[in-house]
PDB file of C-alpha atoms in Angstrom:
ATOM      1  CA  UNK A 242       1.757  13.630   1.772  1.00  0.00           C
ATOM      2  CA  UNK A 243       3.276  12.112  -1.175  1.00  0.00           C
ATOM      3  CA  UNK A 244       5.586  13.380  -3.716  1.00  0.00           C
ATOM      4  CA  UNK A 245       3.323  13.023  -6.429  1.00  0.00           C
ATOM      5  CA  UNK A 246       0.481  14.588  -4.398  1.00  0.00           C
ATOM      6  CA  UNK A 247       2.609  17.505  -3.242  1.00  0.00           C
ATOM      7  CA  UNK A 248       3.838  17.966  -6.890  1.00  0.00           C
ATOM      8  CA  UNK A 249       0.334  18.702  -8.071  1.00  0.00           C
ATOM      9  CA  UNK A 250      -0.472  20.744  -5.151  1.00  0.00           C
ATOM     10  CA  UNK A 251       2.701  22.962  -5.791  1.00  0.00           C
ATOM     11  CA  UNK A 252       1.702  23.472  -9.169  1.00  0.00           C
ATOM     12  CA  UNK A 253      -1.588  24.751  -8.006  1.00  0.00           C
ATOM     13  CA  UNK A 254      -0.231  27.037  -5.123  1.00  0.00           C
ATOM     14  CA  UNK A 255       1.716  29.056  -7.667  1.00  0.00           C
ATOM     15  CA  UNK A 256      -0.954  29.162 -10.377  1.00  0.00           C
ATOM     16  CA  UNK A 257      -3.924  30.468  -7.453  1.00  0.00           C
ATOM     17  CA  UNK A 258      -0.596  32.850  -5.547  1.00  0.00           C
ATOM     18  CA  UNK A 259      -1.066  36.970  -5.541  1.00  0.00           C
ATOM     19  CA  UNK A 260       0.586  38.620  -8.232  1.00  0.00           C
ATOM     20  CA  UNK A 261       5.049  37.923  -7.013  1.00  0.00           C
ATOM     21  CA  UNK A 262       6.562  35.036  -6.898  1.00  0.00           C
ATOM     22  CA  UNK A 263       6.422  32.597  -4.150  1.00  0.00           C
ATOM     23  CA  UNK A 264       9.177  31.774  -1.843  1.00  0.00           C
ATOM     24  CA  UNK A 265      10.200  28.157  -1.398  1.00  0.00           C
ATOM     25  CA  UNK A 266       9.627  28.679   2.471  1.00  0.00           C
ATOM     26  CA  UNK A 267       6.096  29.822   2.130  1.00  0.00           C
ATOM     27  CA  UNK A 268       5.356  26.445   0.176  1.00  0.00           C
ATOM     28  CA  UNK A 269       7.521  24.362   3.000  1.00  0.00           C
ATOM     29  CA  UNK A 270       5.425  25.761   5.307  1.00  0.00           C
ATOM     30  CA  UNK A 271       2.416  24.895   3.459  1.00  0.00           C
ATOM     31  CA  UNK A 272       3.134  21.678   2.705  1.00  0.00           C
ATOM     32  CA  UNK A 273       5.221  20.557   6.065  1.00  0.00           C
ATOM     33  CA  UNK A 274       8.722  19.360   4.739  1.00  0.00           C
ATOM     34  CA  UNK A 275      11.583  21.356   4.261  1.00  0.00           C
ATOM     35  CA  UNK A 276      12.913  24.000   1.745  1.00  0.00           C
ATOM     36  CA  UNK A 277      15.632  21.857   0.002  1.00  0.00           C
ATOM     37  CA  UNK A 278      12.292  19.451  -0.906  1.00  0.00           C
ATOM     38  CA  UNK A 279      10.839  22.609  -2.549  1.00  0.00           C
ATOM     39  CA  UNK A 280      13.787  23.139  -4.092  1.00  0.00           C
ATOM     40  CA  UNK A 281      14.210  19.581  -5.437  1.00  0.00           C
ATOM     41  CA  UNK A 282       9.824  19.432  -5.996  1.00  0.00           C
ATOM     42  CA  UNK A 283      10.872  22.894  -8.431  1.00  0.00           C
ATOM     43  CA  UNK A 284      13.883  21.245 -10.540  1.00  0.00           C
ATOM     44  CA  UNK A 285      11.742  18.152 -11.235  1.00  0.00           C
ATOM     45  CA  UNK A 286       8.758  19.858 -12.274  1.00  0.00           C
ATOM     46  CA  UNK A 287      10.749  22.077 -14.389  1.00  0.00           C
ATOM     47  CA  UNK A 288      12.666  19.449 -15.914  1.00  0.00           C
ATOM     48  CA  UNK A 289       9.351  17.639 -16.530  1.00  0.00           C
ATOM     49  CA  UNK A 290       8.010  21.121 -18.894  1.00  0.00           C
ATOM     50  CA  UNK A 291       6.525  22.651 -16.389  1.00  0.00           C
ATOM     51  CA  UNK A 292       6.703  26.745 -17.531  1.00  0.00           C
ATOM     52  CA  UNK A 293       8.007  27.511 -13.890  1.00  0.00           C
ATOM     53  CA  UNK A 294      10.475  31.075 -13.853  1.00  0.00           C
ATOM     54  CA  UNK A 295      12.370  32.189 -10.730  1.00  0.00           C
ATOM     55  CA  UNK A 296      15.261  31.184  -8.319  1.00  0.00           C
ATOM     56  CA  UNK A 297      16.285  30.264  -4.734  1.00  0.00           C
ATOM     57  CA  UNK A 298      15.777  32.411  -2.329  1.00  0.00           C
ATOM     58  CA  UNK A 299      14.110  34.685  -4.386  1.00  0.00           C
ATOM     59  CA  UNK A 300      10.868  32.527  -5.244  1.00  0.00           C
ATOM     60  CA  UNK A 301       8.701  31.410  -8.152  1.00  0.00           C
ATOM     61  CA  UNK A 302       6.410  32.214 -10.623  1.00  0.00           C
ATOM     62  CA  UNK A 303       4.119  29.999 -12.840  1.00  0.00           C
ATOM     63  CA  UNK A 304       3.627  32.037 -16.188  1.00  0.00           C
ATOM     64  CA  UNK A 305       0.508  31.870 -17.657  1.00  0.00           C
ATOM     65  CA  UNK A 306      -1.522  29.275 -19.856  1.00  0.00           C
ATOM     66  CA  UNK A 307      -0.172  26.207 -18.368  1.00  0.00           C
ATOM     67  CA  UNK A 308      -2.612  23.983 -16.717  1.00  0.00           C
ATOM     68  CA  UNK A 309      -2.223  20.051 -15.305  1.00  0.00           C
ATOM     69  CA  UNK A 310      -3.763  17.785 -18.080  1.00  0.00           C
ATOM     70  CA  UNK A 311      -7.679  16.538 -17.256  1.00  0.00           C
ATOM     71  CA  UNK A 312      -7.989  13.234 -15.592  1.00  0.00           C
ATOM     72  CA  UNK A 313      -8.776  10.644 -18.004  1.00  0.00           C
ATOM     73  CA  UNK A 314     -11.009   7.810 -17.284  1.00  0.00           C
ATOM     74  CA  UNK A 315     -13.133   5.362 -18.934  1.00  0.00           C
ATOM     75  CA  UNK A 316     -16.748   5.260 -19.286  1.00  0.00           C
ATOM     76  CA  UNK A 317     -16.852   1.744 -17.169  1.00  0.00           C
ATOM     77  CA  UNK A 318     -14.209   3.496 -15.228  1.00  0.00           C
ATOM     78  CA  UNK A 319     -16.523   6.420 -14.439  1.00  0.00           C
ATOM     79  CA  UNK A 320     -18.804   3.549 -12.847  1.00  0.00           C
ATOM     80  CA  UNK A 321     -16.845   1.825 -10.755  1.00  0.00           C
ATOM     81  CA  UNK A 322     -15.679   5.268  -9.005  1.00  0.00           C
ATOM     82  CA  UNK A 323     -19.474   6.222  -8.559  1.00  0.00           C
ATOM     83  CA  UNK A 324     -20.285   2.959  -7.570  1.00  0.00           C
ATOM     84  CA  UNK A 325     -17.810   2.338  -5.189  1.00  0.00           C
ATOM     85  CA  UNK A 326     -18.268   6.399  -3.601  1.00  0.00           C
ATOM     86  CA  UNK A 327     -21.988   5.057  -3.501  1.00  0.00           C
ATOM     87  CA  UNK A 328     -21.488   2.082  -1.592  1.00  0.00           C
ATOM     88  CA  UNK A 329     -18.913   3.952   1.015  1.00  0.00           C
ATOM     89  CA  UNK A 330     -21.581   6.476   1.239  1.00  0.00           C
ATOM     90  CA  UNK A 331     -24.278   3.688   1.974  1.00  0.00           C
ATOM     91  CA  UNK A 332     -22.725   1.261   4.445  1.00  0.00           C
ATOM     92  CA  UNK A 333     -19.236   3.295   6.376  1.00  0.00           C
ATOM     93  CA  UNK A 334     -19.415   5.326   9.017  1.00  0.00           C
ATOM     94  CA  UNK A 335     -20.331   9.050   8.680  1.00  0.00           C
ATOM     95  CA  UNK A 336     -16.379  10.351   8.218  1.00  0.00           C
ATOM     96  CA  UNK A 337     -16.042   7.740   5.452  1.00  0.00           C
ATOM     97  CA  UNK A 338     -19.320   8.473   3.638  1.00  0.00           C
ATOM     98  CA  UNK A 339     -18.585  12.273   3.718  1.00  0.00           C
ATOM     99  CA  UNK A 340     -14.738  11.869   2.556  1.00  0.00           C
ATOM    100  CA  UNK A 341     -16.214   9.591  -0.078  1.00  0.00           C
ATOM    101  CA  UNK A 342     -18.135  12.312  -1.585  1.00  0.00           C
ATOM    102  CA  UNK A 343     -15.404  15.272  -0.989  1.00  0.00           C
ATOM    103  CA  UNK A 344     -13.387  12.686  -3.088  1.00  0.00           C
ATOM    104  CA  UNK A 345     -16.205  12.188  -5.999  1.00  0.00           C
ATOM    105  CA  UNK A 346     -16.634  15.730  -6.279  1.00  0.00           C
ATOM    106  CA  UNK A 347     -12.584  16.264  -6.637  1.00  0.00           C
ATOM    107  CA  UNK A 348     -12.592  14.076  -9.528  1.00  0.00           C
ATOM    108  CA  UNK A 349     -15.913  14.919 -11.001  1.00  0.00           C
ATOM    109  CA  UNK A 350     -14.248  18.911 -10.685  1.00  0.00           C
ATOM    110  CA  UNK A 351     -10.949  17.848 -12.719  1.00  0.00           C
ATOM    111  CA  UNK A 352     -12.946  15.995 -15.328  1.00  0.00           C
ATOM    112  CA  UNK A 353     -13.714  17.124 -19.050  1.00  0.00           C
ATOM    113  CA  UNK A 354     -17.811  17.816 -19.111  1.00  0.00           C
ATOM    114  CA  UNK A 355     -18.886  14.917 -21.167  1.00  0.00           C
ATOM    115  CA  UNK A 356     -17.123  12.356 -18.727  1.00  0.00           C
ATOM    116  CA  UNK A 357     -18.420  14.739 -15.474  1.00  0.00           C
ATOM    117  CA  UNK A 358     -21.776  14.215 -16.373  1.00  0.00           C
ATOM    118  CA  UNK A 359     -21.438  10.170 -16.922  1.00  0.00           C
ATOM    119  CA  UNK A 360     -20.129  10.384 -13.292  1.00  0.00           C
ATOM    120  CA  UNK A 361     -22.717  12.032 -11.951  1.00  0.00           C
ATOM    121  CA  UNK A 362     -25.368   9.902 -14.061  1.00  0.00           C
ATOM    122  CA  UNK A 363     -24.211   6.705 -13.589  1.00  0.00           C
ATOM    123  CA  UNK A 364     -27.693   4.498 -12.974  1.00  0.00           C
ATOM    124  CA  UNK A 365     -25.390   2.231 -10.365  1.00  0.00           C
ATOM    125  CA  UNK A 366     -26.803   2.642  -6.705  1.00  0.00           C
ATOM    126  CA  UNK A 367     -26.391   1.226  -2.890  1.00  0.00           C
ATOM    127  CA  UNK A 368     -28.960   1.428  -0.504  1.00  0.00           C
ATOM    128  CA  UNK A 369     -28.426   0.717   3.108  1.00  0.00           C
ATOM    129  CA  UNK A 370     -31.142  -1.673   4.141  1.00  0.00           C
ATOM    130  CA  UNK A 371     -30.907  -2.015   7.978  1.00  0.00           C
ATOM    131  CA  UNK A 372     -30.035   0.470   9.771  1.00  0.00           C
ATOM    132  CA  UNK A 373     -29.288  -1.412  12.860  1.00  0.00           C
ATOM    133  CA  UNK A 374     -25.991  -2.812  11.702  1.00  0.00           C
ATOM    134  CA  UNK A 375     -24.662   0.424  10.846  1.00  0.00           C
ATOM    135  CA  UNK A 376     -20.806   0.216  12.411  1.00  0.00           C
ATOM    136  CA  UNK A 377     -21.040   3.560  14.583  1.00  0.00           C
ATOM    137  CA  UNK A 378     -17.493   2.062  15.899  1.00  0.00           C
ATOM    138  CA  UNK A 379     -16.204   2.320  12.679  1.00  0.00           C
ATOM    139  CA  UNK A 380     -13.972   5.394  12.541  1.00  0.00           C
ATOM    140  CA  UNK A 381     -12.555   4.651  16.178  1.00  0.00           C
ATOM    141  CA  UNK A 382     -11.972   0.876  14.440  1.00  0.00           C
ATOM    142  CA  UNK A 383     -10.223   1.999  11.199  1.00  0.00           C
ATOM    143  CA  UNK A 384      -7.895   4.443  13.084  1.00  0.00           C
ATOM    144  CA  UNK A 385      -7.156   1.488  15.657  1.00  0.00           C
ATOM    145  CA  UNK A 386      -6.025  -0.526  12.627  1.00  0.00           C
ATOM    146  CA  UNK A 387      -4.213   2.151  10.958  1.00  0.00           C
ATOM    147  CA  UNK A 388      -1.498   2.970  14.221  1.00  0.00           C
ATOM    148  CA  UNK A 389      -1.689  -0.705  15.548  1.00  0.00           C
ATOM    149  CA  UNK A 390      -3.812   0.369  18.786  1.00  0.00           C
ATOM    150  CA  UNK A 391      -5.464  -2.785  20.945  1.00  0.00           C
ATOM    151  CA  UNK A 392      -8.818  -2.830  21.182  1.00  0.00           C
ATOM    152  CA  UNK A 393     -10.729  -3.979  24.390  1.00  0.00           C
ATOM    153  CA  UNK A 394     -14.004  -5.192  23.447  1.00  0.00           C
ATOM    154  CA  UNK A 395     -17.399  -6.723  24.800  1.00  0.00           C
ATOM    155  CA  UNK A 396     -18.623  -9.030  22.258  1.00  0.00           C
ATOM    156  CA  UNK A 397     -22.824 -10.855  22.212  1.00  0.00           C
ATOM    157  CA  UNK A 398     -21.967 -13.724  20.529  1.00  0.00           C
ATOM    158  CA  UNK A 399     -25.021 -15.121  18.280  1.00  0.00           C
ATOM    159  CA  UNK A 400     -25.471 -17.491  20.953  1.00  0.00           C
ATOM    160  CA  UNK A 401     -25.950 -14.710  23.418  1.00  0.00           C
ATOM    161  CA  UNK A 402     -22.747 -15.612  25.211  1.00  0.00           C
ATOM    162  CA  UNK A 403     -21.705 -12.221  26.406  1.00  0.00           C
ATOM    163  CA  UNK A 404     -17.108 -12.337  26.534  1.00  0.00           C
ATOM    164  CA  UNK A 405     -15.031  -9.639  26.885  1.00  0.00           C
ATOM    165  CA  UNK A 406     -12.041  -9.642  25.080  1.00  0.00           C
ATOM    166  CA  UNK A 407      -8.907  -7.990  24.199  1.00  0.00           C
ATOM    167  CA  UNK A 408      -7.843  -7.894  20.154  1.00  0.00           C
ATOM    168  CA  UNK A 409      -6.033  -6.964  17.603  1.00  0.00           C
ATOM    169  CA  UNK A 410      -8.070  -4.992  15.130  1.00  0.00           C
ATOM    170  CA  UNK A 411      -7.140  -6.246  11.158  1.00  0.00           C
ATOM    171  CA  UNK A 412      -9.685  -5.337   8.852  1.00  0.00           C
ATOM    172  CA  UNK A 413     -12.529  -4.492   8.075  1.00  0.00           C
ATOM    173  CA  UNK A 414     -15.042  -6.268   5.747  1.00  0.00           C
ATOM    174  CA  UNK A 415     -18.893  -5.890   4.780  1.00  0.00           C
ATOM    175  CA  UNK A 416     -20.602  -8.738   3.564  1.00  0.00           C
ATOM    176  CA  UNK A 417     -23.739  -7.158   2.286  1.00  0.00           C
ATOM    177  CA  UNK A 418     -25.708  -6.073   5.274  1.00  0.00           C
ATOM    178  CA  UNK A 419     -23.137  -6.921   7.722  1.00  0.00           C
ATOM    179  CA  UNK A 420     -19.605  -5.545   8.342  1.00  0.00           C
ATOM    180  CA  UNK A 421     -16.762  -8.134  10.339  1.00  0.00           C
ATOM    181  CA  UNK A 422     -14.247  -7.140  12.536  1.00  0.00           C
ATOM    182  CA  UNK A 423     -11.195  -9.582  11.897  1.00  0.00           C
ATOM    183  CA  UNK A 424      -8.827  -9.871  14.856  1.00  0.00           C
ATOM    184  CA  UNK A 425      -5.955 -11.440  16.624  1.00  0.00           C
ATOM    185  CA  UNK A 426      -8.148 -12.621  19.973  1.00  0.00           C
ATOM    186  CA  UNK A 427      -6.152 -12.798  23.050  1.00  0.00           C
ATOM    187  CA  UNK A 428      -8.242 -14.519  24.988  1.00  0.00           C
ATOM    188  CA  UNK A 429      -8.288 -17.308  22.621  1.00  0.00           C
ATOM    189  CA  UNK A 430      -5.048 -16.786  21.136  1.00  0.00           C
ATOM    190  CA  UNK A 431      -6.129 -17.503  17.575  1.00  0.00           C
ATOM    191  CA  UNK A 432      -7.799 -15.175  14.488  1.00  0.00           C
ATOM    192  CA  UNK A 433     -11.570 -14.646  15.123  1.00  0.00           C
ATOM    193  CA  UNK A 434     -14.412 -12.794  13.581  1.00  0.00           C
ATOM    194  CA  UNK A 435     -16.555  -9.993  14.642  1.00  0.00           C
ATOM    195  CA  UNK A 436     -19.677  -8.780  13.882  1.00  0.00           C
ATOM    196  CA  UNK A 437     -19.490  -5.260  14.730  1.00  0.00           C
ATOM    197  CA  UNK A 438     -23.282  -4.664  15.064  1.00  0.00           C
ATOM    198  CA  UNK A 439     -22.461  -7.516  18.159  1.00  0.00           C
ATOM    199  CA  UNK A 440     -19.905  -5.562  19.603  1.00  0.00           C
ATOM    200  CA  UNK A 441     -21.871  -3.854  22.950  1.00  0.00           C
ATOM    201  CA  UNK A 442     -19.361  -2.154  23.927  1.00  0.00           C
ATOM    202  CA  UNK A 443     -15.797  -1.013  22.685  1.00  0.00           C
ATOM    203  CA  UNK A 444     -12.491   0.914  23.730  1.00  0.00           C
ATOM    204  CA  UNK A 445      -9.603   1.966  22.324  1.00  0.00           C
ATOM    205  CA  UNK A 446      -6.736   0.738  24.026  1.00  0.00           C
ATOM    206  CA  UNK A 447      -3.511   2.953  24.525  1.00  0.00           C
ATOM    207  CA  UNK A 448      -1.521  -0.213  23.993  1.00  0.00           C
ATOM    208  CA  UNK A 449       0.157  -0.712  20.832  1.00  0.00           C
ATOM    209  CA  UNK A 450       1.207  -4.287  18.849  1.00  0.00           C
ATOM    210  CA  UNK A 451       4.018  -4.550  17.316  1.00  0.00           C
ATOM    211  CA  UNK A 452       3.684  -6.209  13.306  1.00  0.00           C
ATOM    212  CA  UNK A 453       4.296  -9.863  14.683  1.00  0.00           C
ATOM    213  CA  UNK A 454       4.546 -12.950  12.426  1.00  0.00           C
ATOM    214  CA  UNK A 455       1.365 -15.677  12.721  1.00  0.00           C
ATOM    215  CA  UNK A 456      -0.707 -12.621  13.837  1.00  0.00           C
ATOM    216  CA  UNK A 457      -1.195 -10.348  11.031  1.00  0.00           C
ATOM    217  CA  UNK A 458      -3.535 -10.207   8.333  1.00  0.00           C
ATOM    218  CA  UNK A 459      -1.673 -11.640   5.435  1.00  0.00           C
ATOM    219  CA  UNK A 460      -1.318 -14.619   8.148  1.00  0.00           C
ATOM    220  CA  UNK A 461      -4.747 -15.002   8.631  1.00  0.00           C
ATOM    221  CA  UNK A 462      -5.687 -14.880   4.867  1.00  0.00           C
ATOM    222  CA  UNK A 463      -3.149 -18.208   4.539  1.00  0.00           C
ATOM    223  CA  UNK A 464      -4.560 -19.878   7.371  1.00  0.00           C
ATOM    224  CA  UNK A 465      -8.182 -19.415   5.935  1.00  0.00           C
TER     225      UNK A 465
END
């Protein structure tokens, strides 16, 4: 979690907490790091105004009327968010459509009314139009790419040439009805492509890859 996060998420432990103050062990706890971050989390959000009354070892208290200050956005702002939650809702995988709407309705929750209900009228849609090429892969594929897993894959080519390979998962791109699978290949030892509504079958390999020079995505977005 970052700082920032965990700032605004102390801030809203004390104002929800019981009636007593809360101890800086409960909130380590809570938020998985360590008591002397409380403690520093505490001075800096007191230093920054924040109406915050108590003391080490004895805990904290939040005294009433303060409140975090509404998200601002613009009205073209406002679209782009929908649009964009819209379009992860259309064409990602279930996990990604569903966190993209737990995160609209977080921000549509912190806004002021008049800019809630622009969000949630904004006449900017995506439709999925096939759903064939949905990438039910796609969650196994993103958390491949996020811890640098291997990825061992059997791939139809467009020719029909059936190849199994193993690769080094990149990113992940949609190009309208279609999402590609860019890799380090292996087997050809060289960037390559794939569709993923190709891919027959895949498997997440145990093996990691290290962050190796000529093979990683800024690489491949040079060589292209």
């Amino acid at each position: 979690m970052r700082r920032a996060e965990r700032l605004i998420r102390i801030v809203q432990a004390l104002r929800e907490a019981a009636p007593g103050a809360v101890t800086a062990q409960e909130m380590g706890k809570r938020f998985e790091v360590s008591e002397r971050t409380i403690y520093r989390d505490i001075a800096h959000l007191i230093g920054s105004g924040a109406p915050i009354d108590g003391e080490a070892g004895v805990g904290y208290v939040l005294r009433p009327g303060f409140d975090l200050p509404p998200l601002t956005f613009s009205y073209e702002q406002l679209d782009a968010l929908a649009l964009g939650a819209r379009l992860v809702k259309a064409t990602g995988d279930r996990d990604l459509a569903s966190a993209a709407a737990e995160a609209l309705s977080k921000i549509e929750h912190a806004l002021p009314d008049t800019h809630r209900q622009r969000l949630r009228s904004t006449p900017l849609f995506a439709a999925f139009l096939d759903e064939t090429v949905r990438p039910e892969a796609f969650g196994p594929v993103r958390n491949a790419i996020a811890s640098r897993r291997k990825l061992r894959v059997v791939y139809n080519s467009l020719d029909d040439v059936v190849t199994k390979r193993v690769i080094r998962p990149l990113a992940l791109t949609c190009f309208g009805r279609v999402w590609l699978l860019s890799a380090w290949c292996e087997l050809r030892n060289d960037f390559r492509h794939f569709r993923t509504d190709r891919i027959e079958r895949l498997t997440v390999l145990a093996e990691s890859y290290e962050d190796e020079p000529g093979k990683r995505f800024e690489d491949m977005r040079r060589a292209a």
